Amino acid sequence: MFYVGRPRQGPAQQWAEEYARRIGRFCEFRLQAVRSEQALPAGARSFRVLLDPAGRHLSSTELAAVIEKVENGAVKELQFVVGGVDGFSEPVRQEADLLMALSRLTLSHELARVAAAEQIYRAFTILRNHPYPR
């Protein structure tokens, strides 16, 4: 998961790191800060999900289906991206494979990382029939 901006230490960062550790049981996963959206790595074989308030509202099961489809495809890397304070530029939004909303509420970047990481973990547990989501 990429996020635009500098990481701030605190409880939200600790929770995001905890979920990153849990997700690591299922796949290679990391939290990585980038200075700007222009610094996001390009990848011809990546599937990029922008976390954007104007994006689609998915259930946890629907997110799991997206992850499963990507896992079974020819995609090398699944990228989730949390935008900066100004969101994403239109060119970056147009290049995304999926715009996904976490909530209709405005969330701080720190909280958005935690919520996204938890939902990614939940999606993997759904796919692996793990008891976590019950």
mmCIF file of C-alpha atoms in Angstrom:
data_model
loop_
_atom_site.group_PDB
_atom_site.id
_atom_site.type_symbol
_atom_site.label_atom_id
_atom_site.label_comp_id
_atom_site.label_asym_id
_atom_site.label_seq_id
_atom_site.Cartn_x
_atom_site.Cartn_y
_atom_site.Cartn_z
ATOM 1 C CA MET A 1 0.000 0.000 0.000
ATOM 2 C CA PHE A 2 1.368 3.362 -1.019
ATOM 3 C CA TYR A 3 0.394 6.612 0.613
ATOM 4 C CA VAL A 4 1.228 10.153 -0.365
ATOM 5 C CA GLY A 5 2.856 12.114 2.444
ATOM 6 C CA ARG A 6 5.051 11.517 5.434
ATOM 7 C CA PRO A 7 4.263 8.808 7.965
ATOM 8 C CA ARG A 8 3.373 10.017 11.422
ATOM 9 C CA GLN A 9 4.209 7.808 14.334
ATOM 10 C CA GLY A 10 1.362 7.023 16.661
ATOM 11 C CA PRO A 11 -1.443 4.544 17.287
ATOM 12 C CA ALA A 12 -2.791 4.674 13.716
ATOM 13 C CA GLN A 13 0.640 3.856 12.285
ATOM 14 C CA GLN A 14 0.988 0.996 14.773
ATOM 15 C CA TRP A 15 -2.390 -0.447 13.738
ATOM 16 C CA ALA A 16 -1.539 -0.113 10.037
ATOM 17 C CA GLU A 17 1.760 -1.918 10.653
ATOM 18 C CA GLU A 18 -0.045 -4.652 12.596
ATOM 19 C CA TYR A 19 -2.450 -5.269 9.715
ATOM 20 C CA ALA A 20 0.469 -5.178 7.264
ATOM 21 C CA ARG A 21 2.126 -7.907 9.333
ATOM 22 C CA ARG A 22 -1.070 -9.982 9.256
ATOM 23 C CA ILE A 23 -1.537 -9.502 5.509
ATOM 24 C CA GLY A 24 2.059 -10.683 5.097
ATOM 25 C CA ARG A 25 0.874 -14.186 6.020
ATOM 26 C CA PHE A 26 -1.028 -14.292 2.727
ATOM 27 C CA CYS A 27 1.144 -12.288 0.332
ATOM 28 C CA GLU A 28 4.050 -9.890 0.125
ATOM 29 C CA PHE A 29 2.728 -6.603 1.528
ATOM 30 C CA ARG A 30 4.291 -3.344 2.617
ATOM 31 C CA LEU A 31 3.313 0.160 3.638
ATOM 32 C CA GLN A 32 5.312 2.717 1.699
ATOM 33 C CA ALA A 33 5.213 6.498 1.813
ATOM 34 C CA VAL A 34 5.845 8.475 -1.371
ATOM 35 C CA ARG A 35 6.445 12.232 -1.544
ATOM 36 C CA SER A 36 3.932 12.854 -4.310
ATOM 37 C CA GLU A 37 1.667 10.937 -6.639
ATOM 38 C CA GLN A 38 4.298 11.416 -9.353
ATOM 39 C CA ALA A 39 6.605 9.212 -7.248
ATOM 40 C CA LEU A 40 4.229 6.236 -7.441
ATOM 41 C CA PRO A 41 5.956 3.335 -9.178
ATOM 42 C CA ALA A 42 4.695 2.573 -12.656
ATOM 43 C CA GLY A 43 4.076 -0.990 -13.578
ATOM 44 C CA ALA A 44 2.674 -2.388 -16.774
ATOM 45 C CA ARG A 45 1.602 -5.523 -14.934
ATOM 46 C CA SER A 46 0.182 -3.867 -11.832
ATOM 47 C CA PHE A 47 -3.444 -3.335 -10.841
ATOM 48 C CA ARG A 48 -3.819 0.030 -9.096
ATOM 49 C CA VAL A 49 -6.653 0.770 -6.673
ATOM 50 C CA LEU A 50 -6.965 4.416 -5.650
ATOM 51 C CA LEU A 51 -8.756 5.024 -2.376
ATOM 52 C CA ASP A 52 -10.914 7.951 -3.350
ATOM 53 C CA PRO A 53 -14.128 9.357 -1.811
ATOM 54 C CA ALA A 54 -15.711 9.415 -5.290
ATOM 55 C CA GLY A 55 -14.883 5.753 -5.887
ATOM 56 C CA ARG A 56 -17.067 2.667 -5.800
ATOM 57 C CA HIS A 57 -18.375 1.465 -2.467
ATOM 58 C CA LEU A 58 -17.502 -2.220 -2.182
ATOM 59 C CA SER A 59 -18.499 -4.706 0.472
ATOM 60 C CA SER A 60 -15.739 -6.768 2.070
ATOM 61 C CA THR A 61 -16.848 -9.740 -0.024
ATOM 62 C CA GLU A 62 -16.697 -7.666 -3.212
ATOM 63 C CA LEU A 63 -13.188 -6.489 -2.320
ATOM 64 C CA ALA A 64 -12.196 -10.121 -1.747
ATOM 65 C CA ALA A 65 -13.517 -10.941 -5.235
ATOM 66 C CA VAL A 66 -11.403 -8.137 -6.742
ATOM 67 C CA ILE A 67 -8.300 -9.448 -4.959
ATOM 68 C CA GLU A 68 -9.046 -13.009 -6.062
ATOM 69 C CA LYS A 69 -9.512 -11.928 -9.686
ATOM 70 C CA VAL A 70 -6.194 -10.061 -9.591
ATOM 71 C CA GLU A 71 -4.423 -13.012 -7.914
ATOM 72 C CA ASN A 72 -5.651 -15.364 -10.641
ATOM 73 C CA GLY A 73 -4.757 -13.014 -13.500
ATOM 74 C CA ALA A 74 -1.542 -12.005 -15.174
ATOM 75 C CA VAL A 75 -1.009 -9.148 -12.736
ATOM 76 C CA LYS A 76 2.312 -9.007 -10.952
ATOM 77 C CA GLU A 77 1.413 -6.461 -8.285
ATOM 78 C CA LEU A 78 -1.760 -5.157 -6.663
ATOM 79 C CA GLN A 79 -1.294 -1.558 -5.501
ATOM 80 C CA PHE A 80 -3.586 0.234 -3.076
ATOM 81 C CA VAL A 81 -2.924 3.978 -2.884
ATOM 82 C CA VAL A 82 -4.065 6.519 -0.275
ATOM 83 C CA GLY A 83 -3.897 10.040 -1.712
ATOM 84 C CA GLY A 84 -2.430 13.190 -0.263
ATOM 85 C CA VAL A 85 -4.305 16.094 1.289
ATOM 86 C CA ASP A 86 -5.521 17.257 -2.132
ATOM 87 C CA GLY A 87 -6.544 13.808 -3.319
ATOM 88 C CA PHE A 88 -5.470 12.606 -6.757
ATOM 89 C CA SER A 89 -4.964 14.538 -9.967
ATOM 90 C CA GLU A 90 -7.294 13.712 -12.840
ATOM 91 C CA PRO A 91 -4.548 12.004 -14.918
ATOM 92 C CA VAL A 92 -3.694 9.682 -11.999
ATOM 93 C CA ARG A 93 -7.388 8.944 -11.433
ATOM 94 C CA GLN A 94 -7.849 8.087 -15.113
ATOM 95 C CA GLU A 95 -4.891 5.687 -15.086
ATOM 96 C CA ALA A 96 -6.239 3.754 -12.084
ATOM 97 C CA ASP A 97 -7.772 0.333 -12.583
ATOM 98 C CA LEU A 98 -10.271 0.901 -9.772
ATOM 99 C CA LEU A 99 -11.405 3.886 -7.713
ATOM 100 C CA MET A 100 -12.626 2.599 -4.363
ATOM 101 C CA ALA A 101 -14.231 4.550 -1.537
ATOM 102 C CA LEU A 102 -13.668 3.463 2.045
ATOM 103 C CA SER A 103 -16.516 5.568 3.368
ATOM 104 C CA ARG A 104 -18.744 8.480 2.501
ATOM 105 C CA LEU A 105 -17.116 10.218 5.464
ATOM 106 C CA THR A 106 -13.851 12.117 5.129
ATOM 107 C CA LEU A 107 -11.088 10.202 6.918
ATOM 108 C CA SER A 108 -7.645 11.366 7.951
ATOM 109 C CA HIS A 109 -4.859 9.787 5.920
ATOM 110 C CA GLU A 110 -3.686 7.860 8.964
ATOM 111 C CA LEU A 111 -7.132 6.426 9.627
ATOM 112 C CA ALA A 112 -7.658 5.667 5.918
ATOM 113 C CA ARG A 113 -4.485 3.545 5.942
ATOM 114 C CA VAL A 114 -5.729 1.571 8.946
ATOM 115 C CA ALA A 115 -9.213 1.080 7.484
ATOM 116 C CA ALA A 116 -7.814 0.018 4.111
ATOM 117 C CA ALA A 117 -5.283 -2.365 5.655
ATOM 118 C CA GLU A 118 -7.987 -3.933 7.830
ATOM 119 C CA GLN A 119 -10.255 -4.427 4.812
ATOM 120 C CA ILE A 120 -7.429 -5.949 2.768
ATOM 121 C CA TYR A 121 -6.700 -8.336 5.644
ATOM 122 C CA ARG A 122 -10.418 -9.128 5.959
ATOM 123 C CA ALA A 123 -10.602 -9.842 2.203
ATOM 124 C CA PHE A 124 -7.726 -12.317 2.402
ATOM 125 C CA THR A 125 -9.307 -14.059 5.399
ATOM 126 C CA ILE A 126 -12.575 -14.357 3.453
ATOM 127 C CA LEU A 127 -10.704 -15.921 0.528
ATOM 128 C CA ARG A 128 -8.839 -18.357 2.805
ATOM 129 C CA ASN A 129 -11.892 -19.260 4.946
ATOM 130 C CA HIS A 130 -10.165 -17.892 8.031
ATOM 131 C CA PRO A 131 -12.451 -17.306 11.044
ATOM 132 C CA TYR A 132 -11.501 -13.591 11.403
ATOM 133 C CA PRO A 133 -14.438 -12.071 9.472
ATOM 134 C CA ARG A 134 -17.118 -14.018 11.362
#
